[in-house]
mmCIF file of C-alpha atoms and ligand atoms in Angstrom:
data_model
loop_
_atom_site.group_PDB
_atom_site.id
_atom_site.type_symbol
_atom_site.label_atom_id
_atom_site.label_comp_id
_atom_site.label_asym_id
_atom_site.label_seq_id
_atom_site.Cartn_x
_atom_site.Cartn_y
_atom_site.Cartn_z
ATOM 1 C CA UNK A 1 84.578 22.383 47.124
ATOM 2 C CA UNK A 2 80.821 22.222 47.649
ATOM 3 C CA UNK A 3 79.802 21.355 51.189
ATOM 4 C CA UNK A 4 76.151 20.518 51.828
ATOM 5 C CA UNK A 5 74.029 20.566 54.942
ATOM 6 C CA UNK A 6 73.161 17.609 57.146
ATOM 7 C CA UNK A 7 69.953 15.927 56.021
ATOM 8 C CA UNK A 8 67.897 13.417 57.981
ATOM 9 C CA UNK A 9 65.633 10.697 56.592
ATOM 10 C CA UNK A 10 63.654 8.219 58.652
ATOM 11 C CA UNK A 11 63.191 4.597 57.754
ATOM 12 C CA UNK A 12 59.852 3.226 56.608
ATOM 13 C CA UNK A 13 58.198 -0.157 56.897
ATOM 14 C CA UNK A 14 55.995 -1.347 54.057
ATOM 15 C CA UNK A 15 52.486 -2.543 54.914
ATOM 16 C CA UNK A 16 51.933 -3.453 51.277
ATOM 17 C CA UNK A 17 55.328 -4.733 50.150
ATOM 18 C CA UNK A 18 57.491 -3.830 47.195
ATOM 19 C CA UNK A 19 58.633 -7.188 45.896
ATOM 20 C CA UNK A 20 60.017 -7.479 42.367
ATOM 21 C CA UNK A 21 61.368 -5.186 39.687
ATOM 22 C CA UNK A 22 60.136 -4.640 36.169
ATOM 23 C CA UNK A 23 63.304 -2.723 35.323
ATOM 24 C CA UNK A 24 66.432 -3.610 37.301
ATOM 25 C CA UNK A 25 68.532 -0.645 36.228
ATOM 26 C CA UNK A 26 65.973 2.095 36.774
ATOM 27 C CA UNK A 27 64.368 0.285 39.730
ATOM 28 C CA UNK A 28 60.833 0.327 38.361
ATOM 29 C CA UNK A 29 58.821 -2.058 40.566
ATOM 30 C CA UNK A 30 56.306 -4.697 39.536
ATOM 31 C CA UNK A 31 53.727 -3.348 41.987
ATOM 32 C CA UNK A 32 52.735 -0.303 44.004
ATOM 33 C CA UNK A 33 53.685 -0.413 47.689
ATOM 34 C CA UNK A 34 52.549 1.476 50.777
ATOM 35 C CA UNK A 35 54.512 2.217 53.931
ATOM 36 C CA UNK A 36 54.626 3.967 57.276
ATOM 37 C CA UNK A 37 57.637 6.175 58.056
ATOM 38 C CA UNK A 38 58.857 5.746 61.651
ATOM 39 C CA UNK A 39 60.410 7.998 64.259
ATOM 40 C CA UNK A 40 62.738 5.454 65.880
ATOM 41 C CA UNK A 41 65.252 4.814 63.108
ATOM 42 C CA UNK A 42 66.930 7.379 60.896
ATOM 43 C CA UNK A 43 70.055 8.292 58.974
ATOM 44 C CA UNK A 44 71.824 11.658 58.946
ATOM 45 C CA UNK A 45 74.044 12.416 55.982
ATOM 46 C CA UNK A 46 76.218 15.199 54.606
ATOM 47 C CA UNK A 47 77.894 15.302 51.198
ATOM 48 C CA UNK A 48 80.960 17.274 50.165
ATOM 49 C CA UNK A 49 81.891 17.468 46.481
ATOM 50 C CA UNK A 50 85.647 18.035 46.306
ATOM 51 C CA UNK A 51 87.792 18.363 43.150
ATOM 52 C CA UNK A 52 90.790 17.040 45.097
ATOM 53 C CA UNK A 53 89.207 13.649 45.708
ATOM 54 C CA UNK A 54 90.238 10.849 43.340
ATOM 55 C CA UNK A 55 87.287 8.564 44.119
ATOM 56 C CA UNK A 56 83.935 8.758 45.911
ATOM 57 C CA UNK A 57 84.215 7.945 49.612
ATOM 58 C CA UNK A 58 81.550 6.760 52.037
ATOM 59 C CA UNK A 59 82.001 7.022 55.805
ATOM 60 C CA UNK A 60 79.309 5.214 57.771
ATOM 61 C CA UNK A 61 79.394 5.872 61.503
ATOM 62 C CA UNK A 62 82.968 7.199 61.082
ATOM 63 C CA UNK A 63 84.174 4.047 59.330
ATOM 64 C CA UNK A 64 85.196 4.098 55.684
ATOM 65 C CA UNK A 65 83.154 1.619 53.624
ATOM 66 C CA UNK A 66 84.294 -0.741 50.871
ATOM 67 C CA UNK A 67 83.351 -0.679 47.191
ATOM 68 C CA UNK A 68 80.348 -2.978 47.602
ATOM 69 C CA UNK A 69 78.738 -0.602 50.090
ATOM 70 C CA UNK A 70 79.469 2.299 47.724
ATOM 71 C CA UNK A 71 77.552 0.833 44.803
ATOM 72 C CA UNK A 72 74.054 2.193 45.545
ATOM 73 C CA UNK A 73 75.586 5.454 46.768
ATOM 74 C CA UNK A 74 77.470 5.964 43.507
ATOM 75 C CA UNK A 75 74.315 5.467 41.468
ATOM 76 C CA UNK A 76 72.702 8.397 43.278
ATOM 77 C CA UNK A 77 75.869 10.560 43.183
ATOM 78 C CA UNK A 78 76.259 10.025 39.428
ATOM 79 C CA UNK A 79 72.692 11.144 38.740
ATOM 80 C CA UNK A 80 73.184 14.232 40.904
ATOM 81 C CA UNK A 81 76.478 15.097 39.156
ATOM 82 C CA UNK A 82 74.804 14.767 35.785
ATOM 83 C CA UNK A 83 71.846 16.948 36.789
ATOM 84 C CA UNK A 84 74.108 19.623 38.299
ATOM 85 C CA UNK A 85 76.774 19.482 35.600
ATOM 86 C CA UNK A 86 79.631 18.788 38.014
ATOM 87 C CA UNK A 87 82.416 16.211 37.901
ATOM 88 C CA UNK A 88 83.948 16.400 41.399
ATOM 89 C CA UNK A 89 84.055 13.223 43.466
ATOM 90 C CA UNK A 90 82.211 13.188 46.775
ATOM 91 C CA UNK A 91 82.863 12.453 50.405
ATOM 92 C CA UNK A 92 79.676 11.120 51.987
ATOM 93 C CA UNK A 93 79.420 11.157 55.781
ATOM 94 C CA UNK A 94 76.545 9.183 57.218
ATOM 95 C CA UNK A 95 75.350 8.212 60.687
ATOM 96 C CA UNK A 96 72.737 5.554 61.315
ATOM 97 C CA UNK A 97 70.617 6.130 64.395
ATOM 98 C CA UNK A 98 69.175 2.862 65.597
ATOM 99 C CA UNK A 99 68.250 2.148 69.228
ATOM 100 C CA UNK A 100 70.366 -0.988 69.450
ATOM 101 C CA UNK A 101 73.093 -2.505 67.332
ATOM 102 C CA UNK A 102 70.451 -4.824 65.944
ATOM 103 C CA UNK A 103 71.166 -4.796 62.254
ATOM 104 C CA UNK A 104 68.139 -2.617 61.686
ATOM 105 C CA UNK A 105 69.933 0.047 59.682
ATOM 106 C CA UNK A 106 67.999 0.271 56.487
ATOM 107 C CA UNK A 107 68.772 1.195 52.938
ATOM 108 C CA UNK A 108 65.500 3.168 52.868
ATOM 109 C CA UNK A 109 66.637 5.874 55.297
ATOM 110 C CA UNK A 110 70.218 5.752 54.028
ATOM 111 C CA UNK A 111 69.490 6.299 50.361
ATOM 112 C CA UNK A 112 66.725 8.854 51.019
ATOM 113 C CA UNK A 113 69.067 10.921 53.220
ATOM 114 C CA UNK A 114 71.747 10.663 50.537
ATOM 115 C CA UNK A 115 69.375 11.857 47.808
ATOM 116 C CA UNK A 116 68.550 14.914 49.904
ATOM 117 C CA UNK A 117 72.133 15.602 51.020
ATOM 118 C CA UNK A 118 73.778 15.103 47.620
ATOM 119 C CA UNK A 119 71.296 17.284 45.762
ATOM 120 C CA UNK A 120 71.688 20.081 48.333
ATOM 121 C CA UNK A 121 75.490 19.900 48.177
ATOM 122 C CA UNK A 122 75.335 20.120 44.379
ATOM 123 C CA UNK A 123 73.154 23.218 44.580
ATOM 124 C CA UNK A 124 70.070 21.507 43.177
ATOM 125 C CA UNK A 125 66.671 22.538 44.464
ATOM 126 C CA UNK A 126 64.608 19.401 43.882
ATOM 127 C CA UNK A 127 60.891 18.945 44.528
ATOM 128 C CA UNK A 128 59.734 16.067 46.738
ATOM 129 C CA UNK A 129 58.714 14.183 43.623
ATOM 130 C CA UNK A 130 62.204 14.577 42.116
ATOM 131 C CA UNK A 131 63.805 13.563 45.430
ATOM 132 C CA UNK A 132 61.616 10.460 45.546
ATOM 133 C CA UNK A 133 62.705 9.477 42.027
ATOM 134 C CA UNK A 134 66.364 10.095 42.898
ATOM 135 C CA UNK A 135 66.159 8.047 46.133
ATOM 136 C CA UNK A 136 64.409 5.270 44.195
ATOM 137 C CA UNK A 137 67.431 4.874 41.907
ATOM 138 C CA UNK A 138 69.538 4.041 44.979
ATOM 139 C CA UNK A 139 67.057 1.693 46.630
ATOM 140 C CA UNK A 140 63.385 1.248 45.793
ATOM 141 C CA UNK A 141 62.061 1.493 49.337
ATOM 142 C CA UNK A 142 63.952 4.801 49.813
ATOM 143 C CA UNK A 143 61.496 6.497 47.437
ATOM 144 C CA UNK A 144 58.901 6.335 50.248
ATOM 145 C CA UNK A 145 61.128 7.807 53.001
ATOM 146 C CA UNK A 146 60.887 11.287 51.471
ATOM 147 C CA UNK A 147 57.522 11.560 53.236
ATOM 148 C CA UNK A 148 56.390 11.288 56.827
ATOM 149 C CA UNK A 149 53.399 9.130 57.758
ATOM 150 C CA UNK A 150 51.925 6.843 55.113
ATOM 151 C CA UNK A 151 53.336 7.001 51.593
ATOM 152 C CA UNK A 152 52.532 5.077 48.444
ATOM 153 C CA UNK A 153 55.149 4.351 45.801
ATOM 154 C CA UNK A 154 53.306 4.417 42.518
ATOM 155 C CA UNK A 155 55.115 2.040 40.222
ATOM 156 C CA UNK A 156 54.644 4.070 37.060
ATOM 157 C CA UNK A 157 56.049 2.888 33.764
ATOM 158 C CA UNK A 158 59.402 4.679 33.461
ATOM 159 C CA UNK A 159 61.924 6.825 35.342
ATOM 160 C CA UNK A 160 59.681 9.854 35.219
ATOM 161 C CA UNK A 161 56.470 8.258 36.447
ATOM 162 C CA UNK A 162 57.779 6.000 39.248
ATOM 163 C CA UNK A 163 57.778 7.866 42.578
ATOM 164 C CA UNK A 164 56.084 7.984 45.978
ATOM 165 C CA UNK A 165 53.326 10.311 47.129
ATOM 166 C CA UNK A 166 52.068 11.103 50.649
ATOM 167 C CA UNK A 167 48.842 9.321 51.616
ATOM 168 C CA UNK A 168 48.064 10.246 55.237
ATOM 169 C CA UNK A 169 50.030 11.980 58.000
ATOM 170 C CA UNK A 170 49.398 9.055 60.411
ATOM 171 C CA UNK A 171 48.518 11.522 63.133
ATOM 172 C CA UNK A 172 46.289 8.986 64.868
ATOM 173 C CA UNK A 173 46.553 6.035 67.218
ATOM 174 C CA UNK A 174 48.963 3.794 65.310
ATOM 175 C CA UNK A 175 52.376 2.503 66.327
ATOM 176 C CA UNK A 176 54.811 -0.309 65.618
ATOM 177 C CA UNK A 177 56.797 -2.559 67.896
ATOM 178 C CA UNK A 178 59.900 -4.309 66.590
ATOM 179 C CA UNK A 179 60.808 -7.750 67.836
ATOM 180 C CA UNK A 180 64.490 -8.098 67.018
ATOM 181 C CA UNK A 181 65.238 -11.791 66.764
ATOM 182 C CA UNK A 182 68.478 -11.761 64.836
ATOM 183 C CA UNK A 183 71.133 -9.180 64.166
ATOM 184 C CA UNK A 184 73.229 -11.077 61.646
ATOM 185 C CA UNK A 185 73.616 -9.931 58.074
ATOM 186 C CA UNK A 186 70.997 -11.572 55.877
ATOM 187 C CA UNK A 187 72.011 -14.442 53.563
ATOM 188 C CA UNK A 188 69.833 -13.363 50.628
ATOM 189 C CA UNK A 189 69.626 -9.599 50.110
ATOM 190 C CA UNK A 190 66.235 -8.152 49.225
ATOM 191 C CA UNK A 191 67.654 -7.287 45.800
ATOM 192 C CA UNK A 192 68.697 -10.886 45.102
ATOM 193 C CA UNK A 193 65.628 -12.348 46.831
ATOM 194 C CA UNK A 194 63.131 -10.458 44.723
ATOM 195 C CA UNK A 195 65.085 -11.106 41.531
ATOM 196 C CA UNK A 196 65.119 -14.857 42.155
ATOM 197 C CA UNK A 197 61.451 -14.913 43.097
ATOM 198 C CA UNK A 198 60.290 -13.001 40.006
ATOM 199 C CA UNK A 199 62.337 -15.310 37.784
ATOM 200 C CA UNK A 200 61.580 -18.689 39.292
ATOM 201 C CA UNK A 201 58.654 -18.764 41.741
ATOM 202 C CA UNK A 202 55.346 -20.088 40.367
ATOM 203 C CA UNK A 203 53.668 -18.252 43.265
ATOM 204 C CA UNK A 204 54.871 -14.861 42.034
ATOM 205 C CA UNK A 205 51.888 -14.361 39.740
ATOM 206 C CA UNK A 206 49.580 -15.104 42.681
ATOM 207 C CA UNK A 207 51.341 -12.355 44.632
ATOM 208 C CA UNK A 208 50.716 -9.862 41.834
ATOM 209 C CA UNK A 209 47.105 -10.921 41.308
ATOM 210 C CA UNK A 210 45.816 -9.794 44.719
ATOM 211 C CA UNK A 211 47.842 -6.616 45.117
ATOM 212 C CA UNK A 212 45.362 -4.110 43.798
ATOM 213 C CA UNK A 213 42.702 -5.462 46.143
ATOM 214 C CA UNK A 214 45.090 -5.248 49.130
ATOM 215 C CA UNK A 215 46.078 -1.698 48.225
ATOM 216 C CA UNK A 216 42.598 -0.311 47.864
ATOM 217 C CA UNK A 217 41.441 -2.098 51.027
ATOM 218 C CA UNK A 218 44.316 -0.734 53.128
ATOM 219 C CA UNK A 219 43.817 2.800 51.835
ATOM 220 C CA UNK A 220 40.192 2.648 52.886
ATOM 221 C CA UNK A 221 41.194 1.300 56.321
ATOM 222 C CA UNK A 222 43.778 4.101 56.717
ATOM 223 C CA UNK A 223 41.131 6.610 55.781
ATOM 224 C CA UNK A 224 38.878 5.221 58.492
ATOM 225 C CA UNK A 225 41.794 5.020 60.961
ATOM 226 C CA UNK A 226 40.847 1.376 61.455
ATOM 227 C CA UNK A 227 43.921 -0.118 63.130
ATOM 228 C CA UNK A 228 42.539 -3.672 63.081
ATOM 229 C CA UNK A 229 41.939 -3.678 59.331
ATOM 230 C CA UNK A 230 45.228 -1.910 58.534
ATOM 231 C CA UNK A 231 47.103 -4.577 60.521
ATOM 232 C CA UNK A 232 45.112 -7.524 59.178
ATOM 233 C CA UNK A 233 45.644 -6.493 55.544
ATOM 234 C CA UNK A 234 49.366 -5.821 56.142
ATOM 235 C CA UNK A 235 49.822 -9.223 57.818
ATOM 236 C CA UNK A 236 48.150 -11.103 54.974
ATOM 237 C CA UNK A 237 50.156 -9.128 52.427
ATOM 238 C CA UNK A 238 53.457 -9.916 54.173
ATOM 239 C CA UNK A 239 52.628 -13.618 54.413
ATOM 240 C CA UNK A 240 51.886 -13.717 50.684
ATOM 241 C CA UNK A 241 55.215 -12.046 49.914
ATOM 242 C CA UNK A 242 57.090 -14.532 52.082
ATOM 243 C CA UNK A 243 55.206 -17.437 50.496
ATOM 244 C CA UNK A 244 56.708 -16.553 47.103
ATOM 245 C CA UNK A 245 60.224 -17.247 48.407
ATOM 246 C CA UNK A 246 59.388 -20.870 49.241
ATOM 247 C CA UNK A 247 58.427 -21.437 45.613
ATOM 248 C CA UNK A 248 61.677 -19.996 44.249
ATOM 249 C CA UNK A 249 64.532 -22.038 42.823
ATOM 250 C CA UNK A 250 66.660 -22.420 44.856
ATOM 251 C CA UNK A 251 64.048 -21.931 47.582
ATOM 252 C CA UNK A 252 64.747 -19.698 50.550
ATOM 253 C CA UNK A 253 63.048 -18.112 53.532
ATOM 254 C CA UNK A 254 63.826 -15.095 55.706
ATOM 255 C CA UNK A 255 62.131 -16.721 58.709
ATOM 256 C CA UNK A 256 63.997 -18.145 61.667
ATOM 257 C CA UNK A 257 62.550 -20.268 64.484
ATOM 258 C CA UNK A 258 62.415 -17.081 66.556
ATOM 259 C CA UNK A 259 60.354 -15.331 63.870
ATOM 260 C CA UNK A 260 57.729 -18.070 64.286
ATOM 261 C CA UNK A 261 57.899 -17.665 68.049
ATOM 262 C CA UNK A 262 57.232 -13.947 67.619
ATOM 263 C CA UNK A 263 54.264 -14.666 65.322
ATOM 264 C CA UNK A 264 52.829 -16.992 67.972
ATOM 265 C CA UNK A 265 53.118 -14.223 70.546
ATOM 266 C CA UNK A 266 51.176 -11.912 68.246
ATOM 267 C CA UNK A 267 48.418 -14.505 67.970
ATOM 268 C CA UNK A 268 48.383 -14.846 71.781
ATOM 269 C CA UNK A 269 48.039 -11.072 72.099
ATOM 270 C CA UNK A 270 45.090 -11.147 69.717
ATOM 271 C CA UNK A 271 43.446 -13.806 71.874
ATOM 272 C CA UNK A 272 43.905 -11.448 74.815
ATOM 273 C CA UNK A 273 41.821 -8.931 72.884
ATOM 274 C CA UNK A 274 44.566 -6.656 71.550
ATOM 275 C CA UNK A 275 44.381 -5.445 67.992
ATOM 276 C CA UNK A 276 47.856 -6.430 66.879
ATOM 277 C CA UNK A 277 49.235 -7.869 63.649
ATOM 278 C CA UNK A 278 52.703 -8.384 62.219
ATOM 279 C CA UNK A 279 54.713 -7.750 59.100
ATOM 280 C CA UNK A 280 58.189 -8.919 58.058
ATOM 281 C CA UNK A 281 60.749 -7.782 55.496
ATOM 282 C CA UNK A 282 63.790 -9.436 53.961
ATOM 283 C CA UNK A 283 65.038 -10.656 57.327
ATOM 284 C CA UNK A 284 63.881 -12.539 60.436
ATOM 285 C CA UNK A 285 62.766 -9.556 62.552
ATOM 286 C CA UNK A 286 59.035 -9.239 63.215
ATOM 287 C CA UNK A 287 57.316 -5.842 63.252
ATOM 288 C CA UNK A 288 54.019 -5.427 65.067
ATOM 289 C CA UNK A 289 51.289 -3.014 64.010
ATOM 290 C CA UNK A 290 49.168 -1.853 66.920
ATOM 291 C CA UNK A 291 47.654 1.126 68.700
ATOM 292 C CA UNK A 292 50.290 3.620 69.783
ATOM 293 C CA UNK A 293 48.403 3.995 73.057
ATOM 294 C CA UNK A 294 48.872 0.253 73.757
ATOM 295 C CA UNK A 295 52.585 0.005 72.899
ATOM 296 C CA UNK A 296 53.637 -0.080 76.551
ATOM 297 C CA UNK A 297 51.112 -2.787 77.530
ATOM 298 C CA UNK A 298 51.989 -4.917 74.527
ATOM 299 C CA UNK A 299 55.694 -4.558 75.208
ATOM 300 C CA UNK A 300 55.132 -5.574 78.834
ATOM 301 C CA UNK A 301 53.291 -8.710 77.683
ATOM 302 C CA UNK A 302 56.078 -9.610 75.237
ATOM 303 C CA UNK A 303 58.707 -9.294 77.972
ATOM 304 C CA UNK A 304 57.582 -12.784 79.076
ATOM 305 C CA UNK A 305 59.112 -14.234 75.913
ATOM 306 C CA UNK A 306 61.639 -11.654 74.742
ATOM 307 C CA UNK A 307 64.236 -9.480 76.437
ATOM 308 C CA UNK A 308 64.030 -5.712 76.828
ATOM 309 C CA UNK A 309 66.776 -5.147 74.252
ATOM 310 C CA UNK A 310 64.822 -7.119 71.633
ATOM 311 C CA UNK A 311 61.746 -4.877 71.840
ATOM 312 C CA UNK A 312 61.763 -1.439 70.221
ATOM 313 C CA UNK A 313 58.788 0.919 70.154
ATOM 314 C CA UNK A 314 58.223 3.098 67.101
ATOM 315 C CA UNK A 315 55.747 5.829 66.235
ATOM 316 C CA UNK A 316 54.998 7.582 62.946
ATOM 317 C CA UNK A 317 57.920 9.749 61.886
ATOM 318 C CA UNK A 318 58.582 12.793 59.669
ATOM 319 C CA UNK A 319 59.751 13.106 56.083
ATOM 320 C CA UNK A 320 63.143 14.147 54.767
ATOM 321 C CA UNK A 321 64.462 17.347 56.343
ATOM 322 C CA UNK A 322 67.581 19.421 56.900
ATOM 323 C CA UNK A 323 68.907 19.267 60.452
ATOM 324 C CA UNK A 324 70.330 22.563 61.620
ATOM 325 C CA UNK A 325 72.175 21.292 64.657
ATOM 326 C CA UNK A 326 74.192 18.154 64.263
ATOM 327 C CA UNK A 327 75.878 16.945 67.396
ATOM 328 C CA UNK A 328 78.230 14.110 66.380
HETATM 329 C C1 LIG B 1 60.996 -6.545 51.599
HETATM 330 O O1 LIG B 1 64.296 -1.269 48.639
HETATM 331 O O2 LIG B 1 65.900 -2.799 49.853
HETATM 332 O O3 LIG B 1 61.671 -4.443 52.442
HETATM 333 O O4 LIG B 1 65.306 -1.599 45.459
HETATM 334 O O5 LIG B 1 66.757 -3.604 45.418
HETATM 335 O O6 LIG B 1 67.366 -1.669 46.874
HETATM 336 P P1 LIG B 1 66.241 -2.467 46.238
HETATM 337 O O7 LIG B 1 65.427 -3.174 47.408
HETATM 338 P P2 LIG B 1 64.880 -2.625 48.801
HETATM 339 O O8 LIG B 1 63.702 -3.688 49.038
HETATM 340 C C2 LIG B 1 62.819 -3.647 50.098
HETATM 341 C C3 LIG B 1 61.974 -4.857 50.103
HETATM 342 C C4 LIG B 1 61.105 -5.061 51.306
HETATM 343 C C5 LIG B 1 59.690 -4.533 51.087
HETATM 344 C C6 LIG B 1 59.505 -3.044 51.092
HETATM 345 O O9 LIG B 1 60.214 -2.299 51.782
HETATM 346 O O10 LIG B 1 58.561 -2.609 50.402
#
């Protein structure tokens, strides 16, 4: 039996989105993406390889998960077993730490924590680059959660060249505020959504065409710690990504009426003079990009339209690390 340590990975939110795969099996993306890792949401995971187990098992928040949930996990475990030359099945224990039961648990923190925990349990000593590649095979966005602060996933051309690198430690006045408008499971997963969009949306090429410009502009804005520009570029990038879904066949959108209400609130805040923009992922929740020092004021303003439990403050968070004391 090989019992690993507890490993923690924080979730990340993309400011320049990953949307579309060039290679479905290896998870090589169509475009580079850039994200901010956050303190507020994380996953803690431990892996035990045990010859007595007949199949791989995943316990999430003390509840055993079904085969569908195991799929991404098994991809990562199989790569680790191959690298380490072991055959034992694994018991994966994982806890998602999210402030409310708001459906915000992400595959990014989950698969990044698993990459770290499984490789440790197997006795592998992987570099951050190797961990990023391993996490990527489970879920693309997980490649970026190896790092704290801003990270860029460089698409590369094959398994060896597709991984994330750190860009900036985000140790400046930037924060995010989540407006949780829906906690139901999404109808179209990000995996299916991006697949359908690449295949059928005439707007997909338009999405790809402006990506390099968005990426270089946001890197310059990050360099200058220009919160207004970082937010403005991220908001435009997110809107372009979401526009591709309306052109897909069959068409779909991740927006709900409440998402639009949240966007209106952001525009109101801007009229009040706040530098605040939004981004959205494959679901209806809206994530605001603003000054960390103004999070409290902005939250207070939003309490006119949303309840306390819908508003979650987040600050830049750390990269993948071993946690010595685990209290569950
Ligand atoms: C909209 O990483 O969840 O959040 O690689 O298929 O597991 P798979 O997809 P996933 O996609 C995330 C998409 C996104 C944008 C982003 O995080 O960059």
